[in-house]
Amino acid sequence: MKSNRGFSGEPSRRCDRLLFEVKAKTRLLGLTITRVHMVGEDLTRLLVIGSDTSGQRNVLEDQLRQAQKLESVDNSPPDAHEINTPTQYIGDNVRFLKTLSRS
């Protein structure tokens, strides 16, 4: 006899803020929780899947730090030589043109 049992699920919810310890190291537990309704039954069950997301978080934190460093470089004031060089170039050319006009 074939069973007509199936299930329908709702969108999952994710929680990545649960800390736990393994061998004296703090880790981050990621949980995915999905409500599952069994077709033909009046029961709703929860499917809970947990995984250690510490590694993913470390990679994301490293990427964020790198992006913040690059942003701080972009926002830093220009160095003195970046201002003086164009000014010096113009001044040298003006002096050169003056010497040419005198001769």
JSON list of C-alpha atoms in Angstrom, two decimals:
[
{"chain": "A", "resi": 1, "resn": "MET", "atom": "CA", "xyz": [0.00, 0.00, 0.00]},
{"chain": "A", "resi": 2, "resn": "LYS", "atom": "CA", "xyz": [1.41, 3.38, -1.03]},
{"chain": "A", "resi": 3, "resn": "SER", "atom": "CA", "xyz": [1.55, 6.17, 1.55]},
{"chain": "A", "resi": 4, "resn": "ASN", "atom": "CA", "xyz": [0.20, 9.61, 0.66]},
{"chain": "A", "resi": 5, "resn": "ARG", "atom": "CA", "xyz": [2.27, 11.25, 3.34]},
{"chain": "A", "resi": 6, "resn": "GLY", "atom": "CA", "xyz": [4.21, 14.29, 2.27]},
{"chain": "A", "resi": 7, "resn": "PHE", "atom": "CA", "xyz": [5.13, 17.57, 3.79]},
{"chain": "A", "resi": 8, "resn": "SER", "atom": "CA", "xyz": [5.03, 21.24, 3.06]},
{"chain": "A", "resi": 9, "resn": "GLY", "atom": "CA", "xyz": [7.53, 23.65, 4.54]},
{"chain": "A", "resi": 10, "resn": "GLU", "atom": "CA", "xyz": [7.52, 27.34, 5.22]},
{"chain": "A", "resi": 11, "resn": "PRO", "atom": "CA", "xyz": [10.51, 29.60, 4.64]},
{"chain": "A", "resi": 12, "resn": "SER", "atom": "CA", "xyz": [13.37, 28.84, 6.99]},
{"chain": "A", "resi": 13, "resn": "ARG", "atom": "CA", "xyz": [14.58, 31.15, 9.71]},
{"chain": "A", "resi": 14, "resn": "ARG", "atom": "CA", "xyz": [18.28, 31.51, 10.40]},
{"chain": "A", "resi": 15, "resn": "CYS", "atom": "CA", "xyz": [19.95, 32.29, 13.70]},
{"chain": "A", "resi": 16, "resn": "ASP", "atom": "CA", "xyz": [23.74, 32.73, 13.92]},
{"chain": "A", "resi": 17, "resn": "ARG", "atom": "CA", "xyz": [24.13, 34.25, 17.37]},
{"chain": "A", "resi": 18, "resn": "LEU", "atom": "CA", "xyz": [24.46, 31.21, 19.58]},
{"chain": "A", "resi": 19, "resn": "LEU", "atom": "CA", "xyz": [27.84, 30.70, 21.20]},
{"chain": "A", "resi": 20, "resn": "PHE", "atom": "CA", "xyz": [29.04, 27.35, 22.48]},
{"chain": "A", "resi": 21, "resn": "GLU", "atom": "CA", "xyz": [32.33, 25.91, 23.67]},
{"chain": "A", "resi": 22, "resn": "VAL", "atom": "CA", "xyz": [34.27, 22.95, 22.33]},
{"chain": "A", "resi": 23, "resn": "LYS", "atom": "CA", "xyz": [37.58, 22.04, 23.98]},
{"chain": "A", "resi": 24, "resn": "ALA", "atom": "CA", "xyz": [37.80, 25.45, 25.68]},
{"chain": "A", "resi": 25, "resn": "LYS", "atom": "CA", "xyz": [37.27, 27.31, 22.38]},
{"chain": "A", "resi": 26, "resn": "THR", "atom": "CA", "xyz": [34.24, 29.49, 21.83]},
{"chain": "A", "resi": 27, "resn": "ARG", "atom": "CA", "xyz": [32.44, 28.65, 18.60]},
{"chain": "A", "resi": 28, "resn": "LEU", "atom": "CA", "xyz": [29.43, 30.10, 16.80]},
{"chain": "A", "resi": 29, "resn": "LEU", "atom": "CA", "xyz": [26.42, 27.86, 16.23]},
{"chain": "A", "resi": 30, "resn": "GLY", "atom": "CA", "xyz": [24.23, 28.57, 13.23]},
{"chain": "A", "resi": 31, "resn": "LEU", "atom": "CA", "xyz": [20.70, 27.21, 13.37]},
{"chain": "A", "resi": 32, "resn": "THR", "atom": "CA", "xyz": [18.24, 26.87, 10.53]},
{"chain": "A", "resi": 33, "resn": "ILE", "atom": "CA", "xyz": [14.69, 26.32, 11.72]},
{"chain": "A", "resi": 34, "resn": "THR", "atom": "CA", "xyz": [11.91, 25.31, 9.34]},
{"chain": "A", "resi": 35, "resn": "ARG", "atom": "CA", "xyz": [8.31, 24.66, 10.28]},
{"chain": "A", "resi": 36, "resn": "VAL", "atom": "CA", "xyz": [7.13, 21.48, 8.49]},
{"chain": "A", "resi": 37, "resn": "HIS", "atom": "CA", "xyz": [3.48, 20.49, 8.16]},
{"chain": "A", "resi": 38, "resn": "MET", "atom": "CA", "xyz": [2.91, 16.82, 7.52]},
{"chain": "A", "resi": 39, "resn": "VAL", "atom": "CA", "xyz": [0.23, 16.36, 4.85]},
{"chain": "A", "resi": 40, "resn": "GLY", "atom": "CA", "xyz": [-2.64, 14.29, 6.17]},
{"chain": "A", "resi": 41, "resn": "GLU", "atom": "CA", "xyz": [-1.80, 15.03, 9.79]},
{"chain": "A", "resi": 42, "resn": "ASP", "atom": "CA", "xyz": [-2.78, 17.86, 12.06]},
{"chain": "A", "resi": 43, "resn": "LEU", "atom": "CA", "xyz": [0.76, 18.16, 13.30]},
{"chain": "A", "resi": 44, "resn": "THR", "atom": "CA", "xyz": [3.31, 20.81, 12.59]},
{"chain": "A", "resi": 45, "resn": "ARG", "atom": "CA", "xyz": [6.86, 19.89, 13.33]},
{"chain": "A", "resi": 46, "resn": "LEU", "atom": "CA", "xyz": [10.09, 21.81, 13.42]},
{"chain": "A", "resi": 47, "resn": "LEU", "atom": "CA", "xyz": [13.15, 20.79, 11.47]},
{"chain": "A", "resi": 48, "resn": "VAL", "atom": "CA", "xyz": [16.23, 22.18, 13.21]},
{"chain": "A", "resi": 49, "resn": "ILE", "atom": "CA", "xyz": [19.64, 21.97, 11.55]},
{"chain": "A", "resi": 50, "resn": "GLY", "atom": "CA", "xyz": [22.70, 23.23, 13.38]},
{"chain": "A", "resi": 51, "resn": "SER", "atom": "CA", "xyz": [26.19, 23.83, 12.09]},
{"chain": "A", "resi": 52, "resn": "ASP", "atom": "CA", "xyz": [29.41, 25.42, 13.30]},
{"chain": "A", "resi": 53, "resn": "THR", "atom": "CA", "xyz": [29.61, 28.73, 11.41]},
{"chain": "A", "resi": 54, "resn": "SER", "atom": "CA", "xyz": [32.72, 30.07, 13.16]},
{"chain": "A", "resi": 55, "resn": "GLY", "atom": "CA", "xyz": [34.91, 29.57, 10.09]},
{"chain": "A", "resi": 56, "resn": "GLN", "atom": "CA", "xyz": [32.50, 31.43, 7.82]},
{"chain": "A", "resi": 57, "resn": "ARG", "atom": "CA", "xyz": [32.25, 34.26, 10.32]},
{"chain": "A", "resi": 58, "resn": "ASN", "atom": "CA", "xyz": [36.05, 34.55, 10.57]},
{"chain": "A", "resi": 59, "resn": "VAL", "atom": "CA", "xyz": [36.34, 34.82, 6.79]},
{"chain": "A", "resi": 60, "resn": "LEU", "atom": "CA", "xyz": [33.63, 37.51, 6.68]},
{"chain": "A", "resi": 61, "resn": "GLU", "atom": "CA", "xyz": [35.26, 39.44, 9.53]},
{"chain": "A", "resi": 62, "resn": "ASP", "atom": "CA", "xyz": [38.62, 39.35, 7.68]},
{"chain": "A", "resi": 63, "resn": "GLN", "atom": "CA", "xyz": [36.96, 40.63, 4.51]},
{"chain": "A", "resi": 64, "resn": "LEU", "atom": "CA", "xyz": [35.25, 43.41, 6.47]},
{"chain": "A", "resi": 65, "resn": "ARG", "atom": "CA", "xyz": [38.53, 44.47, 8.09]},
{"chain": "A", "resi": 66, "resn": "GLN", "atom": "CA", "xyz": [40.24, 44.57, 4.68]},
{"chain": "A", "resi": 67, "resn": "ALA", "atom": "CA", "xyz": [37.40, 46.64, 3.21]},
{"chain": "A", "resi": 68, "resn": "GLN", "atom": "CA", "xyz": [37.57, 49.06, 6.15]},
{"chain": "A", "resi": 69, "resn": "LYS", "atom": "CA", "xyz": [41.34, 49.46, 5.66]},
{"chain": "A", "resi": 70, "resn": "LEU", "atom": "CA", "xyz": [40.88, 50.24, 1.97]},
{"chain": "A", "resi": 71, "resn": "GLU", "atom": "CA", "xyz": [38.10, 52.69, 2.79]},
{"chain": "A", "resi": 72, "resn": "SER", "atom": "CA", "xyz": [40.29, 54.49, 5.33]},
{"chain": "A", "resi": 73, "resn": "VAL", "atom": "CA", "xyz": [43.03, 54.84, 2.70]},
{"chain": "A", "resi": 74, "resn": "ASP", "atom": "CA", "xyz": [40.52, 56.31, 0.24]},
{"chain": "A", "resi": 75, "resn": "ASN", "atom": "CA", "xyz": [39.31, 58.81, 2.83]},
{"chain": "A", "resi": 76, "resn": "SER", "atom": "CA", "xyz": [42.73, 59.89, 4.08]},
{"chain": "A", "resi": 77, "resn": "PRO", "atom": "CA", "xyz": [43.92, 63.41, 3.22]},
{"chain": "A", "resi": 78, "resn": "PRO", "atom": "CA", "xyz": [46.41, 63.60, 0.36]},
{"chain": "A", "resi": 79, "resn": "ASP", "atom": "CA", "xyz": [50.08, 63.50, 1.22]},
{"chain": "A", "resi": 80, "resn": "ALA", "atom": "CA", "xyz": [52.12, 66.68, 0.95]},
{"chain": "A", "resi": 81, "resn": "HIS", "atom": "CA", "xyz": [53.91, 65.50, -2.18]},
{"chain": "A", "resi": 82, "resn": "GLU", "atom": "CA", "xyz": [50.56, 64.90, -3.90]},
{"chain": "A", "resi": 83, "resn": "ILE", "atom": "CA", "xyz": [49.74, 68.59, -3.39]},
{"chain": "A", "resi": 84, "resn": "ASN", "atom": "CA", "xyz": [53.22, 70.01, -3.97]},
{"chain": "A", "resi": 85, "resn": "THR", "atom": "CA", "xyz": [54.03, 68.13, -7.15]},
{"chain": "A", "resi": 86, "resn": "PRO", "atom": "CA", "xyz": [51.33, 69.76, -9.38]},
{"chain": "A", "resi": 87, "resn": "THR", "atom": "CA", "xyz": [52.05, 73.17, -7.84]},
{"chain": "A", "resi": 88, "resn": "GLN", "atom": "CA", "xyz": [55.77, 72.72, -8.35]},
{"chain": "A", "resi": 89, "resn": "TYR", "atom": "CA", "xyz": [55.18, 71.61, -11.96]},
{"chain": "A", "resi": 90, "resn": "ILE", "atom": "CA", "xyz": [53.20, 74.76, -12.74]},
{"chain": "A", "resi": 91, "resn": "GLY", "atom": "CA", "xyz": [55.74, 77.00, -11.00]},
{"chain": "A", "resi": 92, "resn": "ASP", "atom": "CA", "xyz": [58.65, 75.43, -12.90]},
{"chain": "A", "resi": 93, "resn": "ASN", "atom": "CA", "xyz": [56.86, 75.91, -16.21]},
{"chain": "A", "resi": 94, "resn": "VAL", "atom": "CA", "xyz": [56.03, 79.55, -15.42]},
{"chain": "A", "resi": 95, "resn": "ARG", "atom": "CA", "xyz": [59.69, 80.21, -14.58]},
{"chain": "A", "resi": 96, "resn": "PHE", "atom": "CA", "xyz": [60.77, 78.48, -17.78]},
{"chain": "A", "resi": 97, "resn": "LEU", "atom": "CA", "xyz": [58.37, 80.60, -19.87]},
{"chain": "A", "resi": 98, "resn": "LYS", "atom": "CA", "xyz": [59.69, 83.76, -18.20]},
{"chain": "A", "resi": 99, "resn": "THR", "atom": "CA", "xyz": [63.26, 82.83, -19.12]},
{"chain": "A", "resi": 100, "resn": "LEU", "atom": "CA", "xyz": [62.18, 82.21, -22.71]},
{"chain": "A", "resi": 101, "resn": "SER", "atom": "CA", "xyz": [60.41, 85.59, -22.95]},
{"chain": "A", "resi": 102, "resn": "ARG", "atom": "CA", "xyz": [63.55, 87.40, -21.74]},
{"chain": "A", "resi": 103, "resn": "SER", "atom": "CA", "xyz": [65.77, 85.92, -24.39]}
]
